[in-house]
Coordinates of C-alpha atoms and ligand atoms in Angstrom, one line a residue:
Chain U
M17 CA -2.6 -11.9 1.7
A18 CA -4.1 -12.7 -1.6
V19 CA -3.0 -11.9 -5.1
C20 CA -5.3 -10.1 -7.5
T21 CA -5.4 -11.4 -11.1
G22 CA -7.4 -8.4 -12.3
C23 CA -4.5 -7.1 -14.3
S24 CA -0.8 -7.8 -15.0
L25 CA 0.3 -5.9 -11.8
L26 CA -0.7 -9.0 -9.8
C27 CA -1.0 -7.0 -6.6
D28 CA 0.0 -9.3 -3.8
D29 CA -1.0 -7.2 -0.7
I30 CA -4.7 -7.9 -0.9
E31 CA -6.5 -8.6 2.4
V32 CA -9.6 -10.7 2.2
T33 CA -12.2 -11.4 4.9
L34 CA -14.4 -14.5 4.3
E35 CA -17.8 -15.1 5.8
S36 CA -19.2 -18.6 5.4
G37 CA -16.7 -19.3 2.7
R38 CA -17.7 -16.2 0.7
I39 CA -15.6 -13.1 0.2
A40 CA -17.2 -10.4 2.4
R41 CA -14.7 -7.6 2.5
T42 CA -11.4 -6.7 0.8
K43 CA -8.6 -4.3 1.6
N44 CA -6.2 -2.6 -0.9
L45 CA -8.0 -4.1 -3.9
C46 CA -8.7 -1.4 -6.5
R47 CA -12.2 -1.1 -8.1
K48 CA -11.1 -3.1 -11.1
G49 CA -9.7 -5.9 -8.9
L50 CA -12.9 -5.8 -6.8
G51 CA -14.8 -6.5 -10.1
R52 CA -12.6 -9.6 -10.7
F53 CA -13.2 -10.8 -7.1
R54 CA -16.9 -10.2 -7.3
S55 CA -17.1 -12.0 -10.6
L56 CA -16.8 -15.2 -8.5
Y57 CA -20.5 -14.8 -7.9
S58 CA -21.9 -13.8 -11.2
E59 CA -22.3 -15.2 -14.8
R60 CA -20.5 -18.4 -14.0
A61 CA -20.3 -20.9 -16.9
S62 CA -22.0 -24.3 -16.7
P63 CA -20.9 -27.4 -18.6
R64 CA -22.6 -27.9 -22.0
A65 CA -22.1 -30.1 -25.0
D66 CA -24.0 -30.0 -28.3
G67 CA -26.7 -27.7 -26.9
S68 CA -27.5 -29.7 -23.7
E69 CA -26.4 -29.4 -20.1
V70 CA -24.0 -32.2 -19.3
D71 CA -21.6 -32.9 -16.5
V72 CA -18.0 -31.7 -16.6
G73 CA -16.6 -35.2 -17.3
D74 CA -18.8 -35.5 -20.4
A75 CA -17.9 -32.0 -21.6
I76 CA -14.2 -32.9 -21.3
S77 CA -14.7 -36.2 -23.3
R78 CA -16.6 -34.3 -26.0
A79 CA -13.9 -31.6 -26.2
A80 CA -11.2 -34.3 -26.6
E81 CA -13.3 -35.9 -29.4
I82 CA -13.6 -32.6 -31.3
L83 CA -10.0 -31.7 -30.9
S84 CA -8.5 -35.1 -31.8
G85 CA -10.9 -35.3 -34.8
A86 CA -9.6 -32.0 -36.2
K87 CA -6.7 -31.8 -38.8
R88 CA -5.6 -28.3 -37.7
P89 CA -7.0 -27.4 -34.3
L90 CA -6.4 -23.8 -33.0
L91 CA -5.7 -23.4 -29.3
F92 CA -6.3 -19.8 -28.4
G93 CA -6.5 -17.6 -25.3
W94 CA -4.0 -18.2 -22.5
S95 CA -3.3 -14.8 -21.1
N96 CA -5.8 -15.4 -18.2
S97 CA -4.4 -18.7 -17.2
T98 CA -1.6 -19.8 -14.9
L99 CA 1.9 -20.8 -16.1
E100 CA 1.0 -24.4 -15.3
A101 CA -2.1 -24.2 -17.5
Q102 CA -0.1 -22.5 -20.3
Q103 CA 2.5 -25.3 -20.1
A104 CA -0.3 -27.9 -20.3
G105 CA -1.8 -26.0 -23.2
I106 CA 1.5 -26.0 -25.1
A107 CA 1.9 -29.7 -24.4
L108 CA -1.6 -30.4 -25.7
A109 CA -1.0 -28.3 -28.9
R110 CA 2.2 -30.3 -29.4
K111 CA 0.4 -33.7 -29.0
L112 CA -2.5 -32.6 -31.3
G113 CA -0.1 -31.2 -33.9
G114 CA -2.2 -28.0 -33.6
V115 CA -1.7 -24.2 -33.7
I116 CA -1.3 -22.2 -30.6
D117 CA -1.7 -18.4 -30.3
D118 CA -2.7 -15.9 -27.6
T119 CA -4.2 -12.4 -27.4
S120 CA -0.8 -10.8 -27.7
S121 CA -1.1 -11.7 -31.4
F122 CA -3.3 -8.6 -32.0
C123 CA -2.1 -6.6 -28.9
Q124 CA 1.3 -6.0 -27.3
G125 CA 2.9 -8.9 -29.1
P126 CA 5.4 -7.1 -31.3
L127 CA 6.8 -5.0 -28.4
M128 CA 6.8 -7.9 -26.0
E129 CA 8.7 -10.0 -28.5
L130 CA 11.5 -7.4 -28.5
V131 CA 11.6 -7.4 -24.7
I132 CA 11.6 -11.2 -24.4
R133 CA 14.3 -11.5 -27.0
G134 CA 16.4 -9.0 -25.1
Q135 CA 16.3 -6.5 -27.9
M136 CA 14.7 -3.8 -25.8
P137 CA 16.2 -2.8 -22.5
T138 CA 13.7 -3.5 -19.7
G139 CA 13.6 -3.7 -15.9
T140 CA 11.3 -4.6 -13.1
L141 CA 8.6 -2.5 -11.5
D142 CA 10.6 -2.6 -8.2
D143 CA 13.4 -0.9 -10.1
V144 CA 10.9 1.7 -11.2
R145 CA 9.8 2.3 -7.6
N146 CA 13.4 2.4 -6.2
F147 CA 15.2 4.3 -9.0
G148 CA 12.8 5.4 -11.8
D149 CA 13.0 9.2 -11.7
T150 CA 11.8 10.0 -15.2
L151 CA 8.6 8.3 -16.5
I152 CA 6.7 8.3 -19.7
Y153 CA 3.3 6.8 -20.0
W154 CA 3.0 6.5 -23.8
G155 CA -0.3 5.6 -25.4
S156 CA -1.2 4.1 -22.0
D157 CA -3.6 5.1 -19.2
P158 CA -2.6 3.1 -16.2
T159 CA -5.3 4.9 -14.1
S160 CA -7.9 3.1 -16.1
S161 CA -6.1 -0.1 -17.2
H162 CA -3.8 -0.8 -14.2
P163 CA -5.3 1.4 -11.4
R164 CA -2.5 0.8 -8.9
H165 CA 0.4 1.2 -11.3
M166 CA 1.2 4.8 -10.3
S167 CA 0.6 4.3 -6.6
R168 CA 2.4 1.0 -6.1
F169 CA 5.3 1.4 -8.4
S170 CA 5.7 4.2 -10.8
Y171 CA 4.9 7.7 -9.6
F172 CA 3.7 8.1 -6.0
P173 CA 5.6 5.7 -3.8
R174 CA 8.9 6.4 -2.0
G175 CA 11.8 4.4 -3.3
E176 CA 15.2 3.5 -2.1
K177 CA 16.8 6.3 -4.0
L178 CA 13.7 8.4 -4.2
Q179 CA 12.7 9.2 -0.6
K180 CA 10.6 12.2 -1.5
G181 CA 8.5 10.4 -4.1
F182 CA 6.7 12.2 -6.7
E183 CA 6.7 15.7 -5.2
E184 CA 10.4 16.3 -5.9
D185 CA 12.1 13.1 -7.0
R186 CA 10.1 12.0 -10.0
T187 CA 9.0 13.6 -13.2
A188 CA 6.2 12.0 -15.2
F189 CA 5.1 12.6 -18.8
A190 CA 2.1 11.2 -20.7
V191 CA 1.9 11.1 -24.5
D192 CA -1.6 10.4 -25.7
V193 CA -4.3 11.3 -28.2
R194 CA -6.7 12.3 -25.4
E195 CA -6.4 13.8 -22.0
S196 CA -6.8 10.5 -20.1
P197 CA -7.1 10.4 -16.3
T198 CA -3.4 9.6 -16.2
A199 CA -2.6 12.7 -18.4
K200 CA -4.6 14.8 -15.9
I201 CA -2.4 13.6 -13.0
V202 CA 0.8 14.4 -14.8
A203 CA -0.7 17.7 -15.7
D204 CA 2.1 19.8 -17.3
G205 CA 3.8 16.7 -18.4
Y206 CA 1.0 15.8 -20.8
F207 CA 1.7 16.0 -24.6
Q208 CA -1.3 15.7 -26.8
I209 CA -0.7 14.1 -30.2
P210 CA -3.0 13.6 -33.1
P211 CA -4.2 10.0 -33.7
G212 CA -1.4 8.2 -35.5
G213 CA 1.0 11.0 -34.5
D214 CA 3.4 8.8 -32.4
A215 CA 5.9 8.4 -35.2
E216 CA 6.1 12.1 -35.8
F217 CA 6.5 12.7 -32.0
I218 CA 9.4 10.2 -31.9
E219 CA 11.0 11.9 -34.8
A220 CA 10.6 15.2 -33.0
I221 CA 12.5 13.9 -30.0
L222 CA 15.2 12.4 -32.2
S223 CA 15.6 15.8 -33.9
V224 CA 16.1 17.6 -30.6
L225 CA 18.6 14.9 -29.6
D226 CA 20.4 15.7 -32.8
G227 CA 20.4 19.4 -31.9
K228 CA 17.7 20.2 -34.5
M229 CA 14.4 21.9 -34.2
P230 CA 11.4 19.6 -33.7
K231 CA 8.8 19.7 -36.4
V232 CA 5.8 19.1 -34.2
Q233 CA 4.7 20.5 -30.8
D234 CA 5.8 23.7 -29.1
K235 CA 9.5 24.0 -29.8
K236 CA 10.5 25.3 -26.4
R237 CA 8.4 22.8 -24.6
M238 CA 9.9 19.9 -26.7
I239 CA 13.4 21.1 -25.9
S240 CA 12.8 21.2 -22.2
F241 CA 11.1 17.8 -22.3
V242 CA 14.1 16.2 -24.1
T243 CA 16.5 18.0 -21.6
T244 CA 14.7 16.3 -18.8
L245 CA 14.9 13.0 -20.5
K246 CA 18.7 13.5 -20.9
K247 CA 19.1 14.2 -17.2
A248 CA 17.3 11.1 -16.0
K249 CA 19.2 8.9 -13.6
M250 CA 17.0 6.1 -14.6
G251 CA 14.1 6.5 -17.1
F252 CA 11.2 4.2 -17.8
I253 CA 8.7 4.2 -20.7
F254 CA 5.4 2.4 -20.2
P255 CA 4.0 1.9 -23.8
G256 CA 0.4 1.0 -24.2
L257 CA -1.6 -0.4 -27.0
G258 CA -2.0 3.2 -28.3
L259 CA 1.6 3.3 -29.2
V260 CA 1.8 -0.2 -30.7
Y261 CA -1.3 0.3 -32.8
S262 CA -0.2 3.7 -34.0
L263 CA 3.3 2.7 -35.0
K264 CA 2.3 -0.6 -36.7
D265 CA 5.3 -1.8 -38.7
R266 CA 7.4 1.2 -37.7
L267 CA 8.1 -0.1 -34.3
D268 CA 11.8 0.1 -35.2
L269 CA 11.5 3.8 -34.8
F270 CA 10.6 3.3 -31.2
S271 CA 13.6 1.0 -30.8
Q272 CA 15.8 3.6 -32.4
L273 CA 14.5 6.2 -29.9
V274 CA 15.2 3.9 -26.9
A275 CA 18.6 3.1 -28.2
R276 CA 19.4 6.8 -28.6
L277 CA 18.3 7.7 -25.1
N278 CA 20.4 4.8 -23.8
E279 CA 23.5 6.4 -25.3
G280 CA 23.3 9.0 -22.5
V281 CA 21.3 7.6 -19.6
P282 CA 19.6 4.3 -18.8
F283 CA 16.1 4.2 -20.2
R284 CA 14.0 1.0 -19.8
V285 CA 10.8 -0.1 -21.3
I286 CA 8.0 -2.1 -19.6
P287 CA 5.0 -2.7 -21.9
M288 CA 1.6 -2.2 -20.3
V289 CA 0.5 -5.8 -20.7
G290 CA -3.3 -6.1 -20.0
H291 CA -4.3 -9.6 -19.0
Y292 CA -2.7 -11.0 -15.9
N293 CA -0.4 -13.6 -17.5
M294 CA 0.1 -12.7 -21.1
R295 CA 3.7 -12.2 -20.4
G296 CA 3.8 -15.7 -18.9
F297 CA 2.4 -17.3 -22.1
N298 CA 4.8 -15.4 -24.4
Q299 CA 7.8 -16.2 -22.3
T300 CA 6.9 -19.9 -21.8
L301 CA 6.2 -20.5 -25.5
F302 CA 9.4 -18.6 -26.4
E303 CA 11.4 -20.8 -24.1
Q304 CA 9.9 -23.9 -25.6
T305 CA 9.7 -23.0 -29.3
G306 CA 11.6 -19.8 -30.0
G307 CA 8.3 -18.0 -30.8
I308 CA 6.3 -15.9 -28.4
N309 CA 2.9 -16.6 -30.2
Q310 CA 1.6 -17.9 -33.6
V311 CA 3.2 -21.3 -33.4
S312 CA 2.2 -24.5 -35.2
F313 CA 3.1 -28.0 -34.2
A314 CA 2.0 -29.6 -37.5
D315 CA 4.2 -32.6 -38.4
G316 CA 5.7 -32.7 -34.9
E317 CA 7.8 -29.6 -35.4
A318 CA 7.3 -26.1 -33.9
R319 CA 7.0 -23.4 -36.6
R320 CA 6.4 -19.8 -36.1
G321 CA 4.5 -17.7 -38.6
Q322 CA 1.7 -15.2 -39.2
E323 CA -0.4 -17.9 -40.7
N324 CA -0.7 -19.3 -37.2
G325 CA -2.0 -16.1 -35.7
I326 CA -5.7 -16.2 -34.9
I327 CA -6.6 -13.8 -37.6
S328 CA -5.2 -16.0 -40.4
A329 CA -5.6 -19.3 -38.7
L330 CA -9.3 -18.9 -38.6
D331 CA -9.3 -19.5 -42.4
S332 CA -7.4 -22.8 -42.1
C333 CA -8.3 -24.3 -38.8
D334 CA -11.1 -26.8 -38.5
A335 CA -11.7 -26.6 -34.7
A336 CA -10.8 -24.3 -31.9
L337 CA -10.2 -24.5 -28.2
V338 CA -10.6 -21.1 -26.5
V339 CA -9.3 -20.8 -23.0
G340 CA -10.1 -17.8 -20.8
S341 CA -10.7 -15.4 -23.6
D342 CA -13.7 -14.0 -25.5
P343 CA -12.5 -13.5 -29.1
V344 CA -16.1 -13.1 -30.4
S345 CA -16.4 -9.9 -28.5
S346 CA -12.8 -8.7 -28.9
L347 CA -12.3 -9.5 -32.6
P348 CA -14.1 -7.8 -35.6
A349 CA -17.4 -9.4 -36.5
A350 CA -16.0 -11.0 -39.7
F351 CA -13.7 -13.1 -37.6
A352 CA -16.4 -14.0 -35.1
R353 CA -18.4 -15.3 -38.1
K354 CA -15.6 -17.5 -39.1
L355 CA -15.3 -18.9 -35.6
A356 CA -19.0 -19.6 -35.7
K357 CA -18.5 -22.0 -38.6
I358 CA -16.1 -24.4 -36.9
P359 CA -16.7 -26.5 -33.7
V360 CA -15.5 -24.5 -30.7
V361 CA -14.6 -25.7 -27.2
V362 CA -14.6 -23.0 -24.6
M363 CA -12.9 -23.3 -21.2
D364 CA -13.8 -20.3 -19.0
P365 CA -15.0 -19.4 -15.5
H366 CA -17.6 -17.2 -17.0
R367 CA -20.3 -17.1 -19.6
N368 CA -19.4 -15.0 -22.6
L369 CA -20.2 -14.5 -26.3
T370 CA -17.7 -17.1 -27.5
A371 CA -19.2 -19.6 -25.0
D372 CA -22.6 -18.8 -26.3
L373 CA -21.7 -20.1 -29.8
A374 CA -19.4 -22.9 -28.6
R375 CA -20.2 -26.5 -29.2
V376 CA -18.7 -27.5 -25.8
V377 CA -18.3 -25.3 -22.7
I378 CA -16.2 -26.5 -19.8
P379 CA -16.4 -24.3 -16.7
T380 CA -13.1 -23.7 -14.9
A381 CA -11.9 -22.3 -11.7
L382 CA -11.1 -18.6 -11.4
S383 CA -7.4 -18.5 -11.1
G384 CA -5.9 -16.8 -8.1
L385 CA -9.2 -17.1 -6.3
E386 CA -10.3 -20.7 -6.7
A387 CA -7.1 -22.3 -8.0
G388 CA -3.4 -21.7 -7.4
G389 CA -0.4 -21.7 -9.7
A390 CA 2.0 -19.0 -10.7
A391 CA 2.0 -16.1 -13.2
L392 CA 4.5 -13.5 -14.6
R393 CA 3.8 -9.9 -13.8
M394 CA 4.0 -7.4 -16.7
D395 CA 7.7 -7.0 -15.9
G396 CA 8.4 -10.8 -15.9
V397 CA 8.6 -11.2 -12.1
R398 CA 7.1 -14.5 -11.0
V399 CA 4.2 -14.3 -8.6
E400 CA 2.7 -17.3 -6.8
L401 CA -1.1 -17.5 -6.6
A402 CA -2.9 -19.4 -3.9
P403 CA -6.6 -20.2 -3.9
V404 CA -8.7 -17.9 -1.5
V405 CA -12.0 -19.7 -1.7
E406 CA -13.2 -23.2 -2.6
G407 CA -14.7 -23.5 -6.0
A408 CA -16.8 -26.2 -7.8
S409 CA -14.8 -26.3 -11.1
P410 CA -11.5 -27.8 -12.0
S411 CA -8.5 -25.6 -12.9
D412 CA -7.5 -24.9 -16.5
A413 CA -4.4 -27.0 -15.9
E414 CA -6.4 -30.0 -14.7
V415 CA -8.9 -29.9 -17.6
L416 CA -6.1 -29.6 -20.1
A417 CA -4.2 -32.5 -18.6
R418 CA -7.4 -34.6 -18.7
I419 CA -8.0 -33.7 -22.4
R420 CA -4.4 -34.6 -23.2
E421 CA -4.7 -38.0 -21.6
V422 CA -7.4 -39.0 -24.0
V423 CA -6.5 -37.4 -27.3
Chain C
M30 CA -18.8 23.0 -3.3
V31 CA -20.4 25.8 -1.3
G32 CA -18.2 28.7 -0.2
A33 CA -18.3 31.2 2.6
M34 CA -19.7 33.9 0.3
E35 CA -22.6 31.8 -0.8
I36 CA -23.4 31.1 2.9
Y37 CA -23.1 34.7 3.8
Q38 CA -25.7 35.6 1.2
L39 CA -28.1 33.3 3.1
T40 CA -27.6 34.9 6.6
P41 CA -29.7 37.9 7.7
K42 CA -26.7 40.2 7.0
I43 CA -27.6 42.4 9.9
N44 CA -24.4 41.9 12.0
C45 CA -26.4 41.7 15.2
K46 CA -23.7 39.7 17.0
K47 CA -26.3 37.4 18.6
C48 CA -24.4 34.4 17.4
G49 CA -21.4 35.5 19.4
L50 CA -19.5 36.6 16.4
P51 CA -19.0 40.2 15.2
T52 CA -20.4 39.9 11.7
C53 CA -22.6 37.7 9.6
M54 CA -19.6 37.0 7.4
A55 CA -17.7 35.7 10.3
F56 CA -20.6 33.5 11.1
A57 CA -20.6 32.1 7.5
V58 CA -17.0 31.2 7.9
A59 CA -17.6 29.6 11.2
L60 CA -20.5 27.6 9.8
L61 CA -18.3 26.3 7.0
A62 CA -15.6 25.3 9.5
K63 CA -18.3 23.6 11.6
E64 CA -17.5 25.8 14.6
K65 CA -21.1 27.1 14.7
N66 CA -24.5 25.6 13.9
I67 CA -27.2 27.2 11.8
E68 CA -29.4 27.5 14.9
D69 CA -26.8 29.7 16.7
C70 CA -28.1 32.6 14.5
T71 CA -31.4 33.1 16.3
P72 CA -32.6 35.9 14.0
L73 CA -32.5 33.4 11.1
L74 CA -35.2 31.3 12.9
E75 CA -37.7 34.2 12.6
P76 CA -40.4 33.7 10.0
K77 CA -39.2 36.5 7.7
Y78 CA -36.0 34.6 7.0
E79 CA -37.8 31.3 6.4
A80 CA -36.8 31.1 2.7
K81 CA -33.2 31.8 3.5
L82 CA -33.1 29.3 6.3
K83 CA -34.5 26.6 4.1
K84 CA -31.9 27.3 1.4
L85 CA -29.1 27.4 3.9
R86 CA -30.1 24.0 5.3
E87 CA -30.1 22.7 1.7
V88 CA -26.6 23.9 0.9
M89 CA -25.3 22.8 4.3
A90 CA -26.7 19.3 4.0
P91 CA -23.7 17.7 2.1
L92 CA -21.4 19.1 4.7
A93 CA -23.1 17.1 7.4
S94 CA -21.7 13.9 5.9
A95 CA -18.2 15.3 5.8
S96 CA -15.7 14.3 8.4
E97 CA -14.7 16.9 11.0
T98 CA -11.9 18.0 8.6
G99 CA -14.4 18.6 5.9
L100 CA -13.3 15.7 3.8
I101 CA -16.0 14.2 1.6
I102 CA -15.5 11.0 -0.4
H103 CA -17.6 10.4 -3.5
D104 CA -17.6 6.6 -3.6
E105 CA -19.0 6.4 -7.1
K106 CA -16.1 8.4 -8.6
C107 CA -13.3 6.5 -6.8
Y108 CA -11.1 4.0 -8.8
G109 CA -9.5 2.6 -5.6
C110 CA -6.2 3.4 -7.3
G111 CA -4.6 4.3 -3.9
N112 CA -2.8 7.5 -5.2
C113 CA -4.2 9.5 -2.3
V114 CA -3.3 6.7 0.2
V115 CA 0.3 6.7 -1.0
A116 CA 0.6 10.5 -1.4
C117 CA -0.9 11.6 2.0
P118 CA 2.0 12.9 4.1
V119 CA 0.5 11.5 7.3
N120 CA 0.1 8.1 5.8
V121 CA 3.8 8.3 4.7
A122 CA 5.0 9.4 8.1
N123 CA 2.9 6.9 10.1
D124 CA 3.2 3.9 7.8
P125 CA 6.8 3.7 6.3
R126 CA 6.5 0.0 5.5
G127 CA 3.1 0.2 3.9
S128 CA 1.6 3.1 2.1
A129 CA 4.9 5.1 2.0
I130 CA 6.3 2.4 -0.4
G131 CA 3.1 1.9 -2.4
L132 CA 1.6 -1.1 -0.5
G133 CA -1.6 -1.3 1.4
P134 CA -1.4 0.3 4.8
K135 CA 0.3 -1.8 7.5
S136 CA -0.4 0.7 10.3
D137 CA -3.7 1.6 11.9
K138 CA -2.6 5.2 12.2
V139 CA -3.2 6.0 8.5
I140 CA -5.9 8.5 7.4
L141 CA -6.7 7.0 4.0
M142 CA -7.0 3.4 2.9
V143 CA -8.8 1.5 0.2
E144 CA -11.5 -0.9 1.3
D145 CA -13.9 -2.8 -1.1
G146 CA -12.5 -0.9 -4.0
V147 CA -13.1 2.5 -2.6
V148 CA -11.1 4.9 -0.4
K149 CA -12.1 5.2 3.3
C150 CA -11.1 7.9 5.8
L151 CA -10.0 6.4 9.1
N152 CA -8.4 8.9 11.4
P153 CA -9.7 12.3 10.2
K154 CA -8.2 14.1 13.2
E155 CA -4.7 13.2 12.1
C156 CA -5.2 15.2 8.8
R157 CA -2.9 18.2 8.4
R158 CA -6.0 20.4 7.7
F159 CA -7.2 19.8 11.2
G160 CA -6.3 21.2 14.6
P161 CA -4.5 24.4 15.8
N162 CA -1.4 23.9 13.5
R163 CA -3.4 23.1 10.4
I164 CA -2.0 23.7 7.0
M165 CA -3.7 23.7 3.6
C166 CA -2.6 20.3 2.6
N167 CA -4.2 19.1 -0.7
L168 CA -2.1 16.1 -1.6
C169 CA -4.9 13.6 -1.6
T170 CA -7.1 15.8 -3.8
S171 CA -4.4 16.8 -6.2
T172 CA -3.3 13.2 -6.9
C173 CA -6.8 11.9 -7.4
P174 CA -7.6 11.2 -11.1
S175 CA -11.4 11.7 -10.6
K176 CA -12.0 14.3 -7.8
A177 CA -13.3 11.6 -5.6
I178 CA -12.1 13.4 -2.5
E179 CA -13.2 16.9 -1.8
F180 CA -12.8 19.3 1.1
V181 CA -15.7 21.6 2.1
Ligands
SF4_525 S1 -4.1 -2.8 -10.0 FE1 -4.6 -4.7 -11.1 S2 -3.7 -6.3 -9.9 FE2 -3.7 -4.5 -8.6 S3 -5.7 -4.6 -7.5 FE3 -6.1 -3.4 -9.3 S4 -6.8 -4.9 -10.9 FE4 -5.8 -6.1 -9.2
SF4_526 S1 -26.7 36.1 14.8 FE1 -27.2 35.9 12.7 S2 -27.7 37.9 12.0 FE2 -26.7 38.2 13.9 S3 -24.6 38.5 13.4 FE3 -24.8 36.4 13.8 S4 -25.2 35.6 11.7 FE4 -25.6 37.8 11.6
SF4_527 S1 -5.3 16.8 3.3 FE1 -3.2 16.0 3.4 S2 -3.1 15.1 5.4 FE2 -5.3 15.4 5.1 S3 -5.9 13.4 4.2 FE3 -5.4 14.8 2.5 S4 -3.3 14.3 2.0 FE4 -3.7 13.5 4.1
SF4_528 S1 -10.0 9.0 -3.9 FE1 -9.0 9.3 -5.9 S2 -6.8 9.0 -5.5 FE2 -7.9 8.1 -3.8 S3 -8.2 5.9 -4.3 FE3 -10.1 7.0 -5.0 S4 -9.7 7.6 -7.1 FE4 -7.7 7.0 -6.2

């Protein structure tokens, strides 16, 4: 059985058939995961330094040179790397006195921070399968982002306490600005809200909980929705980026709602982390420094602050190491232009836009397929990864260790 | 997908019983259920029904690819999400340690499973829509986010 690193569900029931060392057939892998597996054979990165093809050893030396020459290097990416690589990355940042940040910085970070700090009740996906009878997909569309979420854990499978599965034992709702494929599946449980309407919707639930009339949505429907929530034996909310972006600095409103629901029944929150090991990075950095992202090791001390998030750090950093991430395509163009002005080292299994503008490119193994290690699933459960095929490139962890030896 | 009424419109509508059935409507239903072939209606092969015959062959073509239960899979629409695999009552009954609890099938008696990112139909005859005690089960189609499974 192989593990899929296509998303943060880390499905571990994947059957792979090899033919002459190549992946020929797979079972149980969703289409998205299949894309990840097939990416073994397309658009692979090749080692480059200062515009010429070099060998991996030379690319690593050149990377070390750039990073040790920088006053304030930024080490960014990490959510597509193993726990071992993340640890090596944090150790490197410490040694360099640099800044380390990951994609959660402009993504699920604020919510994940509450979960990791223990300020938001959470649970595992196995709890969801066994006990979760009332589910809310909020600003998330697992069908597209985590295709097997509903079938492996949340809605369709039979659980210990839920032998009848979705037909009778589970009730699912979706709150979203558009009728996503997930909203279509939950059908009558779908609440459409206007863009930015999440705060109002939360307030409406709170009103009903207070015995008042909701200000938005159909009143009867809202009341029956809240009644269902109040009757949950164990409820789960799966918030996506839609909710985090919409609430911005009003995330406390969401905390307030979760706390209110928990006065009556257990309601847990599992953020729909995208990349396979974002949770791993946040948790590892938190354990080592007390911050889940945006940490600087300048002057030998770990400090957390917004100025260390990639968005601000690009103004102050004079070199960057980007690992398993493509900020040039995911950030607005203005930030990409800033990145283009400093020397960039990219470590990635694949060619991408950031690699195209980088001064040094170090190709790495595709984790879970060509290199082993471990990762944390979106719910914090540790999953071991073992290589499935042999690859030509070193793992992130190996490259980082080699850089650290020479800086 | 094509219905019995549409097929009926393409029969000779003369209720001659040569196909062994009492009416052309009954023949249309039997055609849809794959209990009869187009050629069983001999009058339809006469030159005057040439246009109808051609059209009928056209509308029946997609059904040829369907399994005996009439299940058609549209590969290009399938996410490989496994909802149908986990929801199918036959999968659940035959595979309590696999698809019933959300995992990939551990039994070879399942009807549906995901292979190379797309759902596959393995034992169509096990489907509850098949055989003498058939029922109108639709759990695989109603749990699918993209109408990738269809019955004809
Ligand atoms: S749901 Fe995610 S982890 Fe599971 S097979 Fe699909 S992409 Fe891979
Ligand atoms: S043989 Fe053809 S025309 Fe005659 S009853 Fe059957 S379907 Fe109708
Ligand atoms: S119709 Fe019912 S029994 Fe047949 S494959 Fe679909 S879910 Fe399974
Ligand atoms: S047929 Fe539909 S429900 Fe089944 S795996 Fe494909 S997309 Fe999912």
